[in-house]
mmCIF file of C-alpha atoms in Angstrom:
data_model
loop_
_atom_site.group_PDB
_atom_site.id
_atom_site.type_symbol
_atom_site.label_atom_id
_atom_site.label_comp_id
_atom_site.label_asym_id
_atom_site.label_seq_id
_atom_site.Cartn_x
_atom_site.Cartn_y
_atom_site.Cartn_z
ATOM 1 C CA MET A 159 -28.737 -28.104 33.603
ATOM 2 C CA SER A 160 -26.321 -29.794 31.207
ATOM 3 C CA ARG A 161 -25.166 -33.364 31.562
ATOM 4 C CA THR A 162 -21.695 -33.908 32.869
ATOM 5 C CA ASP A 163 -19.216 -36.047 30.964
ATOM 6 C CA ILE A 164 -19.513 -38.704 33.657
ATOM 7 C CA GLU A 165 -23.311 -38.850 33.221
ATOM 8 C CA ALA A 166 -22.931 -39.050 29.439
ATOM 9 C CA VAL A 167 -20.416 -41.898 29.711
ATOM 10 C CA GLU A 168 -22.633 -43.741 32.222
ATOM 11 C CA GLU A 169 -25.526 -43.425 29.766
ATOM 12 C CA VAL A 170 -23.532 -44.888 26.849
ATOM 13 C CA ASN A 171 -22.135 -47.662 29.060
ATOM 14 C CA THR A 172 -25.692 -48.589 30.110
ATOM 15 C CA ALA A 173 -26.865 -48.452 26.469
ATOM 16 C CA PHE A 174 -24.117 -50.944 25.552
ATOM 17 C CA TYR A 175 -25.373 -53.522 28.063
ATOM 18 C CA GLU A 176 -29.044 -52.864 27.228
ATOM 19 C CA ALA A 177 -28.331 -53.454 23.527
ATOM 20 C CA MET A 178 -26.733 -56.791 24.447
ATOM 21 C CA GLU A 179 -29.776 -57.751 26.539
ATOM 22 C CA ARG A 180 -32.155 -56.946 23.655
ATOM 23 C CA GLY A 181 -29.934 -58.607 21.041
ATOM 24 C CA ASP A 182 -29.926 -55.243 19.222
ATOM 25 C CA PHE A 183 -26.885 -55.606 16.978
ATOM 26 C CA ASP A 184 -27.453 -52.301 15.111
ATOM 27 C CA THR A 185 -27.470 -50.231 18.307
ATOM 28 C CA LEU A 186 -24.511 -52.146 19.723
ATOM 29 C CA SER A 187 -22.532 -51.562 16.491
ATOM 30 C CA ALA A 188 -23.287 -47.837 16.549
ATOM 31 C CA LEU A 189 -21.854 -47.543 20.081
ATOM 32 C CA TRP A 190 -18.353 -48.616 18.925
ATOM 33 C CA LEU A 191 -15.756 -46.383 17.288
ATOM 34 C CA GLU A 192 -15.232 -46.874 13.577
ATOM 35 C CA ASP A 193 -11.546 -47.789 13.854
ATOM 36 C CA GLU A 194 -8.820 -49.197 16.106
ATOM 37 C CA ILE A 195 -11.108 -50.977 18.555
ATOM 38 C CA SER A 196 -10.356 -54.030 20.667
ATOM 39 C CA CYS A 197 -12.293 -56.500 22.768
ATOM 40 C CA VAL A 198 -11.503 -59.373 25.131
ATOM 41 C CA HIS A 199 -14.409 -61.607 26.094
ATOM 42 C CA PRO A 200 -13.766 -63.904 29.096
ATOM 43 C CA GLY A 201 -11.616 -66.795 27.891
ATOM 44 C CA TRP A 202 -11.162 -65.395 24.362
ATOM 45 C CA PRO A 203 -8.026 -64.003 22.700
ATOM 46 C CA VAL A 204 -7.754 -60.277 21.967
ATOM 47 C CA LEU A 205 -9.995 -59.250 19.085
ATOM 48 C CA SER A 206 -8.824 -56.218 17.101
ATOM 49 C CA GLY A 207 -10.587 -54.116 14.511
ATOM 50 C CA ARG A 208 -14.246 -53.420 13.911
ATOM 51 C CA GLY A 209 -14.856 -56.536 11.812
ATOM 52 C CA GLU A 210 -13.486 -59.013 14.368
ATOM 53 C CA VAL A 211 -15.094 -57.295 17.352
ATOM 54 C CA LEU A 212 -18.558 -56.955 15.825
ATOM 55 C CA ARG A 213 -18.481 -60.518 14.460
ATOM 56 C CA SER A 214 -17.862 -61.740 18.015
ATOM 57 C CA TYR A 215 -20.967 -59.925 19.280
ATOM 58 C CA ALA A 216 -23.056 -61.283 16.391
ATOM 59 C CA LEU A 217 -21.873 -64.794 17.315
ATOM 60 C CA ILE A 218 -22.630 -64.318 21.016
ATOM 61 C CA MET A 219 -26.082 -62.884 20.271
ATOM 62 C CA SER A 220 -26.950 -65.728 17.894
ATOM 63 C CA HIS A 221 -26.094 -68.354 20.536
ATOM 64 C CA THR A 222 -27.665 -66.653 23.563
ATOM 65 C CA ASP A 223 -31.429 -66.806 23.922
ATOM 66 C CA TYR A 224 -31.482 -64.767 27.140
ATOM 67 C CA ILE A 225 -28.961 -62.522 28.852
ATOM 68 C CA GLN A 226 -29.311 -59.937 31.593
ATOM 69 C CA PHE A 227 -26.614 -57.787 33.163
ATOM 70 C CA PHE A 228 -26.774 -56.407 36.692
ATOM 71 C CA LEU A 229 -23.888 -53.943 36.942
ATOM 72 C CA THR A 230 -22.320 -53.308 40.340
ATOM 73 C CA ASP A 231 -19.217 -51.489 41.599
ATOM 74 C CA THR A 232 -19.367 -49.142 38.598
ATOM 75 C CA LYS A 233 -16.716 -46.419 38.589
ATOM 76 C CA VAL A 234 -16.278 -43.777 35.896
ATOM 77 C CA ALA A 235 -13.256 -41.549 35.293
ATOM 78 C CA VAL A 236 -12.973 -38.966 32.521
ATOM 79 C CA ILE A 237 -9.715 -37.344 31.465
ATOM 80 C CA GLY A 238 -9.981 -35.110 28.424
ATOM 81 C CA ASP A 239 -11.534 -37.060 25.554
ATOM 82 C CA THR A 240 -11.041 -40.489 27.154
ATOM 83 C CA ALA A 241 -13.233 -42.198 29.723
ATOM 84 C CA LEU A 242 -12.630 -45.345 31.748
ATOM 85 C CA VAL A 243 -15.457 -47.412 33.223
ATOM 86 C CA THR A 244 -14.837 -50.363 35.522
ATOM 87 C CA CYS A 245 -17.668 -52.529 36.765
ATOM 88 C CA THR A 246 -18.710 -56.000 37.794
ATOM 89 C CA GLU A 247 -21.079 -57.680 35.362
ATOM 90 C CA ASN A 248 -23.424 -59.962 37.290
ATOM 91 C CA ILE A 249 -24.661 -61.983 34.298
ATOM 92 C CA LEU A 250 -27.676 -64.241 34.095
ATOM 93 C CA SER A 251 -27.926 -66.074 30.778
ATOM 94 C CA GLY A 252 -29.800 -68.929 29.155
ATOM 95 C CA GLY A 253 -28.684 -71.077 26.293
ATOM 96 C CA PRO A 254 -30.631 -72.642 23.447
ATOM 97 C CA ALA A 255 -34.069 -74.019 24.191
ATOM 98 C CA GLU A 256 -34.509 -77.595 25.348
ATOM 99 C CA ASP A 257 -36.484 -80.103 23.262
ATOM 100 C CA GLY A 258 -39.755 -78.904 24.782
ATOM 101 C CA GLY A 259 -39.204 -75.384 23.447
ATOM 102 C CA GLU A 260 -38.452 -73.914 26.870
ATOM 103 C CA LEU A 261 -35.436 -71.707 27.481
ATOM 104 C CA GLY A 262 -32.336 -73.660 28.453
ATOM 105 C CA PRO A 263 -31.137 -73.584 32.072
ATOM 106 C CA LEU A 264 -30.137 -70.172 33.394
ATOM 107 C CA VAL A 265 -26.500 -69.750 34.380
ATOM 108 C CA GLY A 266 -25.017 -67.027 36.563
ATOM 109 C CA GLN A 267 -21.542 -65.627 36.022
ATOM 110 C CA LEU A 268 -19.432 -62.805 37.485
ATOM 111 C CA VAL A 269 -17.190 -60.847 35.134
ATOM 112 C CA VAL A 270 -15.118 -57.772 35.918
ATOM 113 C CA ALA A 271 -15.063 -55.406 32.978
ATOM 114 C CA THR A 272 -13.110 -52.399 31.824
ATOM 115 C CA ASN A 273 -14.720 -50.268 29.120
ATOM 116 C CA VAL A 274 -12.744 -47.463 27.518
ATOM 117 C CA PHE A 275 -14.628 -44.731 25.677
ATOM 118 C CA ARG A 276 -13.451 -41.908 23.414
ATOM 119 C CA ARG A 277 -15.285 -38.643 22.818
ATOM 120 C CA THR A 278 -16.331 -38.131 19.178
ATOM 121 C CA SER A 279 -18.426 -35.535 17.365
ATOM 122 C CA GLU A 280 -21.345 -38.010 17.731
ATOM 123 C CA GLY A 281 -20.783 -38.472 21.474
ATOM 124 C CA TRP A 282 -18.908 -41.075 23.526
ATOM 125 C CA ARG A 283 -18.052 -44.310 21.708
ATOM 126 C CA LEU A 284 -16.530 -47.590 22.910
ATOM 127 C CA TRP A 285 -12.855 -47.957 22.148
ATOM 128 C CA SER A 286 -12.134 -51.131 24.102
ATOM 129 C CA HIS A 287 -13.964 -53.696 26.226
ATOM 130 C CA HIS A 288 -12.128 -56.211 28.398
ATOM 131 C CA GLY A 289 -14.002 -58.772 30.460
ATOM 132 C CA SER A 290 -12.350 -61.181 32.863
ATOM 133 C CA PRO A 291 -14.151 -63.918 34.804
ATOM 134 C CA VAL A 292 -14.185 -63.722 38.583
ATOM 135 C CA LEU A 293 -12.959 -67.041 39.899
ATOM 136 C CA THR A 294 -14.353 -67.811 43.345
ATOM 137 C CA GLU A 295 -13.058 -70.404 45.737
ATOM 138 C CA SER A 296 -15.422 -73.178 46.720
ATOM 139 C CA ASP A 297 -16.307 -73.759 50.378
ATOM 140 C CA GLU A 298 -14.093 -76.856 50.347
ATOM 141 C CA ASP A 299 -11.051 -74.792 49.306
ATOM 142 C CA GLU A 300 -11.725 -72.322 52.127
ATOM 143 C CA GLU A 301 -11.885 -75.144 54.685
ATOM 144 C CA ASP A 302 -8.541 -76.482 53.438
ATOM 145 C CA ASP A 303 -7.000 -73.021 53.838
ATOM 146 C CA ALA A 304 -8.191 -72.813 57.462
ATOM 147 C CA SER A 305 -6.400 -75.990 58.546
#
């Protein structure tokens, strides 16, 4: 039984997040197209071109001692040689170690992401990644709305 395009795209999308978790820059780089790529990290401006995009991931990896992604609400659509993946990144990350050598405090964050892939002779490759933070209302804001 051959893999469907949707399964192949899901596999590459998962490999992208796993490479981030491992801090595997070489694998992450290989998952991107060679040209005309773009990326928006939450709170960052648009990054264009392979150099800018890959430098951003090198910077993130060098300043993140621990990161784990739990993907939810993942949807995949394939039309011709283009695939669109939307998902919610439930991120758990830890910053630089404290003075005692322990990992810094863990922080949770929700990001909605859109990943666009293009079919190549080497398989599906990332064309664009756009992550946007999910802003949640506090309980106090909800109480104010109810009055």
